[in-house]
Amino acid sequence: MTQWINFTKGLLRENPVLVLLLGMCPTLGVTSSAINGLGMGLATTFVLVMANIVVSLIKNLIPEKVRIPSFIVIIAAFVTVVELMMQAYLPALFNSLGIFIPLIVVNCIVLGRAEAFASKNKLGASAIDGLGMGLGFSFALLLLGSVREILGSGRLFDIQIYSENYVSLLFVLAPGAFLVLGYLIAIINQIKKN
Amino acid sequence: MNYLIIVLGAILVNNIVLMRFLGICPFLGVSKRISTAVGMAFAVAFVMVLATIVTYLIQTYILARFGLSFLQTIAFILVIASLVQLVEIIMKKVSPALYQALGIFLPLITTNCAILGVAILTVQTDFNLVEGVVFAVANAFGFGLALMLFAGIREHLDLMNIPKGLKGAPIALISAGILAMAFMGFSGLV
């Protein structure tokens, strides 16, 4: 496939969260505000791209039996890099994302793309695939986070849009995540049908 | 008393699936039938408790002692991956039927956020080893409980008239949301 299709498939047609239903844990866990969702999305994109690149480079050196554990080690290394960088340069975001940053390691999307794409494709294509999937993931998180933040706190990116007296607190709490994601997927499915 | 608070907290107040959002993938993927949900819950419980013990020991006696805490993520996930491999081998020998039923989900326990999540939470919350084990067992139970409840709901949903646009993932998520709302009633219990 052309590189353009390779890149854009992760954005909508094969969006990891909204279509493939992967990476649910961070999707539901960090989207109580738009900026958290976006931050997590970009951190995951970094890990995705770097892991895809490394896996694609050394794919012929890894014995078949230890394939998955090797991928996991590579991904874990980049997650540690992201963790430490965020702790140093973005401490506020680091504190809001909390436990979900190390959990990028077990994000099905990252391991899934390494296994399904990077281990079978060349360097350039793998990097672009990682970038597309990561940006699609970020887009989904940003969308979910924005909806939840607007409905649940009246704010968007910390700018008060309407008075806090009219908010539905439920949306920034646990059930709201499930509900908004459910309806979002239903809407996306309808759009795809048409 | 402390243990009771840990247990109630993990199962009801901060249910690992419905409040902490860990373990959603198997929650949505395996909960279509109660029988597979039970098998999955036991496998996860086994790995979760073992993993918490081993990772706690590694953190306390190796990582913290030698100032290697930055290796926590890598070390923990390697422990979990090996344990899952072990469980797979044991299950193939002891219960091939269950092994077949769980299929792809067994290796997927490695990527189960719940297990890594509980391991990290245990060292972050500064539990000692006994409290850590209690925490892990309680969380495993909470995971199983949420899975069982959800499987029951989904088996019912299968028999109902769902609007076409909501069939599949959307109605599952919405039901999970309502279940989470129910569990919110427990907040403030401990």
Tab-separated table of N, CA and C in Angstrom, chain B residues 14-149:
chain	number	residue	atom	x	y	z
B	14	ASN	N	-12.936	0.896	45.168
B	14	ASN	CA	-12.075	1.207	44.030
B	14	ASN	C	-11.934	-0.012	43.156
B	15	ASN	N	-13.071	-0.568	42.751
B	15	ASN	CA	-13.038	-1.772	41.917
B	15	ASN	C	-12.087	-1.578	40.744
B	16	ILE	N	-11.208	-2.542	40.553
B	16	ILE	CA	-10.109	-2.359	39.616
B	16	ILE	C	-10.589	-2.123	38.187
B	17	VAL	N	-11.707	-2.729	37.817
B	17	VAL	CA	-12.188	-2.552	36.449
B	17	VAL	C	-13.088	-1.331	36.343
B	18	LEU	N	-14.037	-1.218	37.259
B	18	LEU	CA	-15.091	-0.219	37.109
B	18	LEU	C	-14.703	1.156	37.635
B	19	MET	N	-13.661	1.219	38.475
B	19	MET	CA	-13.239	2.520	38.985
B	19	MET	C	-11.851	2.903	38.491
B	20	ARG	N	-10.933	1.929	38.513
B	20	ARG	CA	-9.554	2.247	38.126
B	20	ARG	C	-9.296	2.039	36.641
B	21	PHE	N	-10.231	1.446	35.926
B	21	PHE	CA	-10.087	1.230	34.492
B	21	PHE	C	-8.901	0.356	34.132
B	22	LEU	N	-8.582	-0.622	34.944
B	22	LEU	CA	-7.524	-1.556	34.589
B	22	LEU	C	-8.163	-2.890	34.231
B	23	GLY	N	-7.665	-3.526	33.185
B	23	GLY	CA	-8.218	-4.816	32.803
B	23	GLY	C	-9.465	-4.712	31.967
B	24	ILE	N	-9.592	-3.603	31.205
B	24	ILE	CA	-10.796	-3.410	30.398
B	24	ILE	C	-10.808	-4.371	29.212
B	25	CYS	N	-9.626	-4.606	28.603
B	25	CYS	CA	-9.627	-5.434	27.395
B	25	CYS	C	-10.208	-6.824	27.637
B	26	PRO	N	-9.726	-7.556	28.652
B	26	PRO	CA	-10.387	-8.846	28.902
B	26	PRO	C	-11.810	-8.666	29.386
B	27	PHE	N	-12.081	-7.581	30.096
B	27	PHE	CA	-13.420	-7.306	30.588
B	27	PHE	C	-14.406	-7.251	29.426
B	28	LEU	N	-14.026	-6.565	28.345
B	28	LEU	CA	-14.924	-6.476	27.194
B	28	LEU	C	-14.808	-7.690	26.296
B	29	GLY	N	-13.618	-8.312	26.284
B	29	GLY	CA	-13.391	-9.365	25.309
B	29	GLY	C	-13.857	-10.741	25.739
B	30	VAL	N	-13.739	-11.050	27.033
B	30	VAL	CA	-13.989	-12.420	27.471
B	30	VAL	C	-15.338	-12.567	28.145
B	31	SER	N	-16.058	-11.442	28.327
B	31	SER	CA	-17.227	-11.536	29.192
B	31	SER	C	-18.494	-11.928	28.458
B	32	LYS	N	-18.348	-12.510	27.241
B	32	LYS	CA	-19.580	-12.825	26.523
B	32	LYS	C	-20.304	-14.025	27.146
B	33	ARG	N	-19.514	-14.946	27.708
B	33	ARG	CA	-20.179	-16.085	28.349
B	33	ARG	C	-19.609	-16.266	29.749
B	34	ILE	N	-20.445	-16.655	30.660
B	34	ILE	CA	-20.018	-16.753	32.057
B	34	ILE	C	-18.924	-17.806	32.214
B	35	SER	N	-18.964	-18.888	31.431
B	35	SER	CA	-17.980	-19.964	31.615
B	35	SER	C	-16.568	-19.492	31.299
B	36	THR	N	-16.398	-18.761	30.176
B	36	THR	CA	-15.059	-18.259	29.859
B	36	THR	C	-14.648	-17.187	30.839
B	37	ALA	N	-15.638	-16.406	31.311
B	37	ALA	CA	-15.323	-15.357	32.273
B	37	ALA	C	-14.734	-15.968	33.541
B	38	VAL	N	-15.313	-17.075	34.001
B	38	VAL	CA	-14.807	-17.726	35.216
B	38	VAL	C	-13.369	-18.184	35.019
B	39	GLY	N	-13.119	-18.866	33.873
B	39	GLY	CA	-11.766	-19.357	33.603
B	39	GLY	C	-10.763	-18.232	33.571
B	40	MET	N	-11.133	-17.146	32.869
B	40	MET	CA	-10.248	-15.996	32.758
B	40	MET	C	-9.983	-15.390	34.125
B	41	ALA	N	-11.033	-15.273	34.940
B	41	ALA	CA	-10.886	-14.659	36.257
B	41	ALA	C	-9.891	-15.448	37.106
B	42	PHE	N	-9.980	-16.778	37.065
B	42	PHE	CA	-9.054	-17.582	37.854
B	42	PHE	C	-7.623	-17.442	37.364
B	43	ALA	N	-7.460	-17.475	36.024
B	43	ALA	CA	-6.106	-17.336	35.487
B	43	ALA	C	-5.498	-15.996	35.897
B	44	VAL	N	-6.293	-14.938	35.744
B	44	VAL	CA	-5.808	-13.606	36.116
B	44	VAL	C	-5.488	-13.556	37.594
B	45	ALA	N	-6.358	-14.129	38.428
B	45	ALA	CA	-6.139	-14.094	39.873
B	45	ALA	C	-4.815	-14.761	40.229
B	46	PHE	N	-4.588	-15.927	39.637
B	46	PHE	CA	-3.365	-16.664	39.914
B	46	PHE	C	-2.137	-15.838	39.555
B	47	VAL	N	-2.129	-15.312	38.321
B	47	VAL	CA	-0.980	-14.524	37.868
B	47	VAL	C	-0.836	-13.259	38.699
B	48	MET	N	-1.972	-12.629	39.043
B	48	MET	CA	-1.919	-11.361	39.761
B	48	MET	C	-1.251	-11.522	41.117
B	49	VAL	N	-1.648	-12.556	41.871
B	49	VAL	CA	-1.091	-12.720	43.212
B	49	VAL	C	0.391	-13.069	43.134
B	50	LEU	N	0.723	-14.029	42.278
B	50	LEU	CA	2.125	-14.395	42.118
B	50	LEU	C	2.961	-13.207	41.680
B	51	ALA	N	2.450	-12.484	40.696
B	51	ALA	CA	3.209	-11.357	40.150
B	51	ALA	C	3.436	-10.297	41.217
B	52	THR	N	2.412	-10.030	42.022
B	52	THR	CA	2.566	-9.014	43.056
B	52	THR	C	3.647	-9.423	44.053
B	53	ILE	N	3.659	-10.694	44.427
B	53	ILE	CA	4.663	-11.154	45.379
B	53	ILE	C	6.060	-10.989	44.794
B	54	VAL	N	6.246	-11.534	43.590
B	54	VAL	CA	7.584	-11.507	42.997
B	54	VAL	C	8.057	-10.076	42.734
B	55	THR	N	7.166	-9.234	42.170
B	55	THR	CA	7.584	-7.867	41.865
B	55	THR	C	7.862	-7.084	43.150
B	56	TYR	N	7.096	-7.360	44.201
B	56	TYR	CA	7.348	-6.679	45.465
B	56	TYR	C	8.747	-7.030	45.980
B	57	LEU	N	9.066	-8.341	45.917
B	57	LEU	CA	10.379	-8.764	46.405
B	57	LEU	C	11.496	-8.157	45.567
B	58	ILE	N	11.292	-8.141	44.258
B	58	ILE	CA	12.315	-7.563	43.385
B	58	ILE	C	12.486	-6.077	43.666
B	59	GLN	N	11.366	-5.375	43.841
B	59	GLN	CA	11.455	-3.945	44.099
B	59	GLN	C	12.182	-3.685	45.412
B	60	THR	N	11.811	-4.427	46.462
B	60	THR	CA	12.355	-4.129	47.785
B	60	THR	C	13.814	-4.530	47.894
B	61	TYR	N	14.138	-5.749	47.405
B	61	TYR	CA	15.468	-6.264	47.688
B	61	TYR	C	16.477	-6.044	46.575
B	62	ILE	N	16.022	-5.709	45.390
B	62	ILE	CA	16.984	-5.484	44.316
B	62	ILE	C	16.932	-4.052	43.812
B	63	LEU	N	15.765	-3.640	43.316
B	63	LEU	CA	15.693	-2.332	42.666
B	63	LEU	C	15.951	-1.179	43.632
B	64	ALA	N	15.259	-1.177	44.758
B	64	ALA	CA	15.402	-0.052	45.685
B	64	ALA	C	16.783	-0.068	46.322
B	65	ARG	N	17.274	-1.278	46.637
B	65	ARG	CA	18.548	-1.383	47.342
B	65	ARG	C	19.701	-0.875	46.494
B	66	PHE	N	19.646	-1.096	45.200
B	66	PHE	CA	20.757	-0.676	44.350
B	66	PHE	C	20.435	0.577	43.553
B	67	GLY	N	19.396	1.291	43.952
B	67	GLY	CA	19.076	2.546	43.275
B	67	GLY	C	18.661	2.358	41.827
B	68	LEU	N	18.010	1.229	41.537
B	68	LEU	CA	17.648	0.941	40.152
B	68	LEU	C	16.151	1.095	39.923
B	69	SER	N	15.497	1.967	40.703
B	69	SER	CA	14.038	2.058	40.595
B	69	SER	C	13.556	2.443	39.221
B	70	PHE	N	14.435	3.063	38.418
B	70	PHE	CA	13.980	3.449	37.074
B	70	PHE	C	13.776	2.221	36.197
B	71	LEU	N	14.319	1.053	36.648
B	71	LEU	CA	14.130	-0.160	35.863
B	71	LEU	C	12.835	-0.877	36.226
B	72	GLN	N	12.033	-0.216	37.058
B	72	GLN	CA	10.843	-0.878	37.580
B	72	GLN	C	9.938	-1.398	36.461
B	73	THR	N	9.611	-0.523	35.492
B	73	THR	CA	8.683	-0.923	34.435
B	73	THR	C	9.196	-2.153	33.701
B	74	ILE	N	10.475	-2.111	33.302
B	74	ILE	CA	11.030	-3.220	32.528
B	74	ILE	C	11.030	-4.507	33.354
B	75	ALA	N	11.528	-4.405	34.596
B	75	ALA	CA	11.628	-5.596	35.437
B	75	ALA	C	10.255	-6.203	35.692
B	76	PHE	N	9.287	-5.347	36.047
B	76	PHE	CA	7.958	-5.851	36.375
B	76	PHE	C	7.336	-6.565	35.186
B	77	ILE	N	7.418	-5.958	33.997
B	77	ILE	CA	6.714	-6.557	32.873
B	77	ILE	C	7.388	-7.865	32.477
B	78	LEU	N	8.714	-7.968	32.657
B	78	LEU	CA	9.388	-9.231	32.348
B	78	LEU	C	8.932	-10.334	33.292
B	79	VAL	N	8.803	-9.985	34.578
B	79	VAL	CA	8.313	-10.966	35.556
B	79	VAL	C	6.937	-11.466	35.135
B	80	ILE	N	6.058	-10.519	34.775
B	80	ILE	CA	4.687	-10.896	34.426
B	80	ILE	C	4.675	-11.759	33.174
B	81	ALA	N	5.473	-11.376	32.165
B	81	ALA	CA	5.496	-12.160	30.930
B	81	ALA	C	5.931	-13.593	31.214
B	82	SER	N	6.963	-13.752	32.061
B	82	SER	CA	7.424	-15.108	32.376
B	82	SER	C	6.365	-15.893	33.132
B	83	LEU	N	5.700	-15.237	34.082
B	83	LEU	CA	4.674	-15.935	34.860
B	83	LEU	C	3.546	-16.404	33.961
B	84	VAL	N	3.143	-15.572	32.994
B	84	VAL	CA	2.057	-15.967	32.094
B	84	VAL	C	2.478	-17.177	31.278
B	85	GLN	N	3.738	-17.157	30.827
B	85	GLN	CA	4.259	-18.304	30.090
B	85	GLN	C	4.137	-19.564	30.937
B	86	LEU	N	4.496	-19.417	32.222
B	86	LEU	CA	4.434	-20.540	33.158
B	86	LEU	C	2.998	-21.051	33.289
B	87	VAL	N	2.056	-20.119	33.486
B	87	VAL	CA	0.647	-20.503	33.643
B	87	VAL	C	0.168	-21.231	32.395
B	88	GLU	N	0.572	-20.731	31.228
B	88	GLU	CA	0.174	-21.375	29.977
B	88	GLU	C	0.628	-22.824	29.947
B	89	ILE	N	1.919	-23.049	30.294
B	89	ILE	CA	2.468	-24.403	30.254
B	89	ILE	C	1.722	-25.305	31.222
B	90	ILE	N	1.481	-24.791	32.445
B	90	ILE	CA	0.793	-25.595	33.456
B	90	ILE	C	-0.627	-25.918	32.993
B	91	MET	N	-1.320	-24.892	32.462
B	91	MET	CA	-2.710	-25.110	32.069
B	91	MET	C	-2.814	-26.120	30.935
B	92	LYS	N	-1.857	-26.086	29.999
B	92	LYS	CA	-1.897	-27.032	28.876
B	92	LYS	C	-1.864	-28.450	29.389
B	93	LYS	N	-1.053	-28.657	30.475
B	93	LYS	CA	-0.926	-30.017	31.017
B	93	LYS	C	-2.126	-30.385	31.863
B	94	VAL	N	-2.576	-29.424	32.713
B	94	VAL	CA	-3.576	-29.773	33.726
B	94	VAL	C	-4.987	-29.754	33.162
B	95	SER	N	-5.297	-28.746	32.307
B	95	SER	CA	-6.677	-28.641	31.838
B	95	SER	C	-6.714	-28.182	30.388
B	96	PRO	N	-6.450	-29.091	29.431
B	96	PRO	CA	-6.386	-28.695	28.016
B	96	PRO	C	-7.689	-28.091	27.508
B	97	ALA	N	-8.811	-28.506	28.106
B	97	ALA	CA	-10.102	-27.970	27.656
B	97	ALA	C	-10.180	-26.480	27.932
B	98	LEU	N	-9.799	-26.088	29.158
B	98	LEU	CA	-9.820	-24.674	29.516
B	98	LEU	C	-8.816	-23.904	28.672
B	99	TYR	N	-7.659	-24.552	28.412
B	99	TYR	CA	-6.636	-23.918	27.583
B	99	TYR	C	-7.205	-23.581	26.208
B	100	GLN	N	-7.953	-24.530	25.637
B	100	GLN	CA	-8.560	-24.277	24.328
B	100	GLN	C	-9.612	-23.192	24.406
B	101	ALA	N	-10.406	-23.223	25.474
B	101	ALA	CA	-11.505	-22.255	25.595
B	101	ALA	C	-10.968	-20.838	25.674
B	102	LEU	N	-9.859	-20.667	26.431
B	102	LEU	CA	-9.335	-19.316	26.592
B	102	LEU	C	-8.592	-18.842	25.353
B	103	GLY	N	-8.073	-19.795	24.567
B	103	GLY	CA	-7.474	-19.449	23.282
B	103	GLY	C	-6.446	-18.345	23.351
B	104	ILE	N	-6.713	-17.277	22.585
B	104	ILE	CA	-5.751	-16.195	22.460
B	104	ILE	C	-5.665	-15.385	23.736
B	105	PHE	N	-6.679	-15.498	24.598
B	105	PHE	CA	-6.712	-14.602	25.742
B	105	PHE	C	-5.648	-14.917	26.762
B	106	LEU	N	-5.134	-16.136	26.756
B	106	LEU	CA	-4.143	-16.502	27.756
B	106	LEU	C	-2.853	-15.697	27.593
B	107	PRO	N	-2.224	-15.723	26.416
B	107	PRO	CA	-1.039	-14.858	26.292
B	107	PRO	C	-1.390	-13.394	26.456
B	108	LEU	N	-2.649	-13.042	26.215
B	108	LEU	CA	-3.034	-11.650	26.362
B	108	LEU	C	-3.075	-11.206	27.825
B	109	ILE	N	-3.023	-12.150	28.760
B	109	ILE	CA	-2.995	-11.756	30.164
B	109	ILE	C	-1.731	-10.958	30.435
B	110	THR	N	-0.683	-11.212	29.629
B	110	THR	CA	0.549	-10.438	29.800
B	110	THR	C	0.265	-8.962	29.647
B	111	THR	N	-0.574	-8.633	28.645
B	111	THR	CA	-0.857	-7.228	28.399
B	111	THR	C	-2.051	-6.750	29.193
B	112	ASN	N	-2.428	-7.517	30.191
B	112	ASN	CA	-3.534	-7.105	31.032
B	112	ASN	C	-3.077	-5.995	31.959
B	113	CYS	N	-3.627	-4.787	31.754
B	113	CYS	CA	-3.198	-3.658	32.566
B	113	CYS	C	-3.399	-3.941	34.045
B	114	ALA	N	-4.384	-4.792	34.358
B	114	ALA	CA	-4.721	-5.010	35.757
B	114	ALA	C	-3.546	-5.603	36.517
B	115	ILE	N	-2.853	-6.548	35.912
B	115	ILE	CA	-1.777	-7.221	36.637
B	115	ILE	C	-0.607	-6.275	36.874
B	116	LEU	N	-0.150	-5.623	35.802
B	116	LEU	CA	0.937	-4.663	35.976
B	116	LEU	C	0.477	-3.529	36.888
B	117	GLY	N	-0.782	-3.123	36.726
B	117	GLY	CA	-1.329	-2.030	37.530
B	117	GLY	C	-1.314	-2.351	39.007
B	118	VAL	N	-1.779	-3.554	39.372
B	118	VAL	CA	-1.803	-3.937	40.784
B	118	VAL	C	-0.382	-4.027	41.327
B	119	ALA	N	0.541	-4.561	40.523
B	119	ALA	CA	1.929	-4.671	40.979
B	119	ALA	C	2.496	-3.289	41.290
B	120	ILE	N	2.261	-2.330	40.381
B	120	ILE	CA	2.782	-0.983	40.598
B	120	ILE	C	2.085	-0.303	41.772
B	121	LEU	N	0.754	-0.483	41.854
B	121	LEU	CA	0.009	0.140	42.953
B	121	LEU	C	0.505	-0.363	44.303
B	122	THR	N	0.833	-1.667	44.362
B	122	THR	CA	1.273	-2.239	45.633
B	122	THR	C	2.554	-1.575	46.110
B	123	VAL	N	3.519	-1.381	45.198
B	123	VAL	CA	4.762	-0.751	45.662
B	123	VAL	C	4.573	0.750	45.866
B	124	GLN	N	3.651	1.345	45.083
B	124	GLN	CA	3.433	2.786	45.251
B	124	GLN	C	2.749	3.106	46.564
B	125	THR	N	1.807	2.235	46.978
B	125	THR	CA	1.047	2.508	48.198
B	125	THR	C	1.822	2.088	49.436
B	126	ASP	N	3.070	1.613	49.239
B	126	ASP	CA	3.917	1.306	50.388
B	126	ASP	C	3.354	0.226	51.297
B	127	PHE	N	2.673	-0.761	50.708
B	127	PHE	CA	2.230	-1.872	51.526
B	127	PHE	C	3.435	-2.714	51.904
B	128	ASN	N	3.308	-3.469	53.025
B	128	ASN	CA	4.322	-4.494	53.254
B	128	ASN	C	3.876	-5.749	52.517
B	129	LEU	N	4.652	-6.827	52.618
B	129	LEU	CA	4.385	-7.995	51.770
B	129	LEU	C	3.010	-8.604	52.038
B	130	VAL	N	2.655	-8.722	53.329
B	130	VAL	CA	1.363	-9.340	53.666
B	130	VAL	C	0.216	-8.482	53.153
B	131	GLU	N	0.313	-7.153	53.421
B	131	GLU	CA	-0.740	-6.256	52.934
B	131	GLU	C	-0.811	-6.312	51.414
B	132	GLY	N	0.362	-6.436	50.782
B	132	GLY	CA	0.405	-6.500	49.330
B	132	GLY	C	-0.327	-7.719	48.800
B	133	VAL	N	-0.111	-8.870	49.461
B	133	VAL	CA	-0.791	-10.092	49.032
B	133	VAL	C	-2.296	-9.948	49.217
B	134	VAL	N	-2.691	-9.392	50.368
B	134	VAL	CA	-4.130	-9.178	50.621
B	134	VAL	C	-4.707	-8.273	49.539
B	135	PHE	N	-3.982	-7.204	49.221
B	135	PHE	CA	-4.420	-6.267	48.189
B	135	PHE	C	-4.586	-6.982	46.853
B	136	ALA	N	-3.588	-7.815	46.501
B	136	ALA	CA	-3.645	-8.507	45.208
B	136	ALA	C	-4.814	-9.477	45.156
B	137	VAL	N	-4.984	-10.253	46.228
B	137	VAL	CA	-6.083	-11.221	46.246
B	137	VAL	C	-7.415	-10.490	46.151
B	138	ALA	N	-7.546	-9.393	46.903
B	138	ALA	CA	-8.802	-8.643	46.877
B	138	ALA	C	-9.071	-8.075	45.489
B	139	ASN	N	-8.035	-7.528	44.846
B	139	ASN	CA	-8.212	-6.983	43.511
B	139	ASN	C	-8.578	-8.058	42.510
B	140	ALA	N	-7.936	-9.245	42.672
B	140	ALA	CA	-8.271	-10.352	41.777
B	140	ALA	C	-9.739	-10.716	41.947
B	141	PHE	N	-10.185	-10.722	43.197
B	141	PHE	CA	-11.588	-11.021	43.449
B	141	PHE	C	-12.494	-9.947	42.848
B	142	GLY	N	-12.086	-8.691	43.012
B	142	GLY	CA	-12.868	-7.596	42.443
B	142	GLY	C	-12.955	-7.697	40.932
B	143	PHE	N	-11.835	-8.088	40.305
B	143	PHE	CA	-11.805	-8.269	38.860
B	143	PHE	C	-12.779	-9.371	38.455
B	144	GLY	N	-12.672	-10.509	39.174
B	144	GLY	CA	-13.569	-11.620	38.877
B	144	GLY	C	-15.025	-11.232	39.070
B	145	LEU	N	-15.288	-10.481	40.136
B	145	LEU	CA	-16.662	-10.060	40.410
B	145	LEU	C	-17.211	-9.211	39.279
B	146	ALA	N	-16.415	-8.207	38.876
B	146	ALA	CA	-16.871	-7.330	37.797
B	146	ALA	C	-17.088	-8.128	36.519
B	147	LEU	N	-16.156	-9.051	36.238
B	147	LEU	CA	-16.245	-9.863	35.034
B	147	LEU	C	-17.504	-10.715	35.041
B	148	MET	N	-17.778	-11.335	36.204
B	148	MET	CA	-18.938	-12.214	36.340
B	148	MET	C	-20.236	-11.451	36.164
B	149	LEU	N	-20.322	-10.297	36.859
B	149	LEU	CA	-21.522	-9.478	36.744
B	149	LEU	C	-21.758	-9.078	35.293
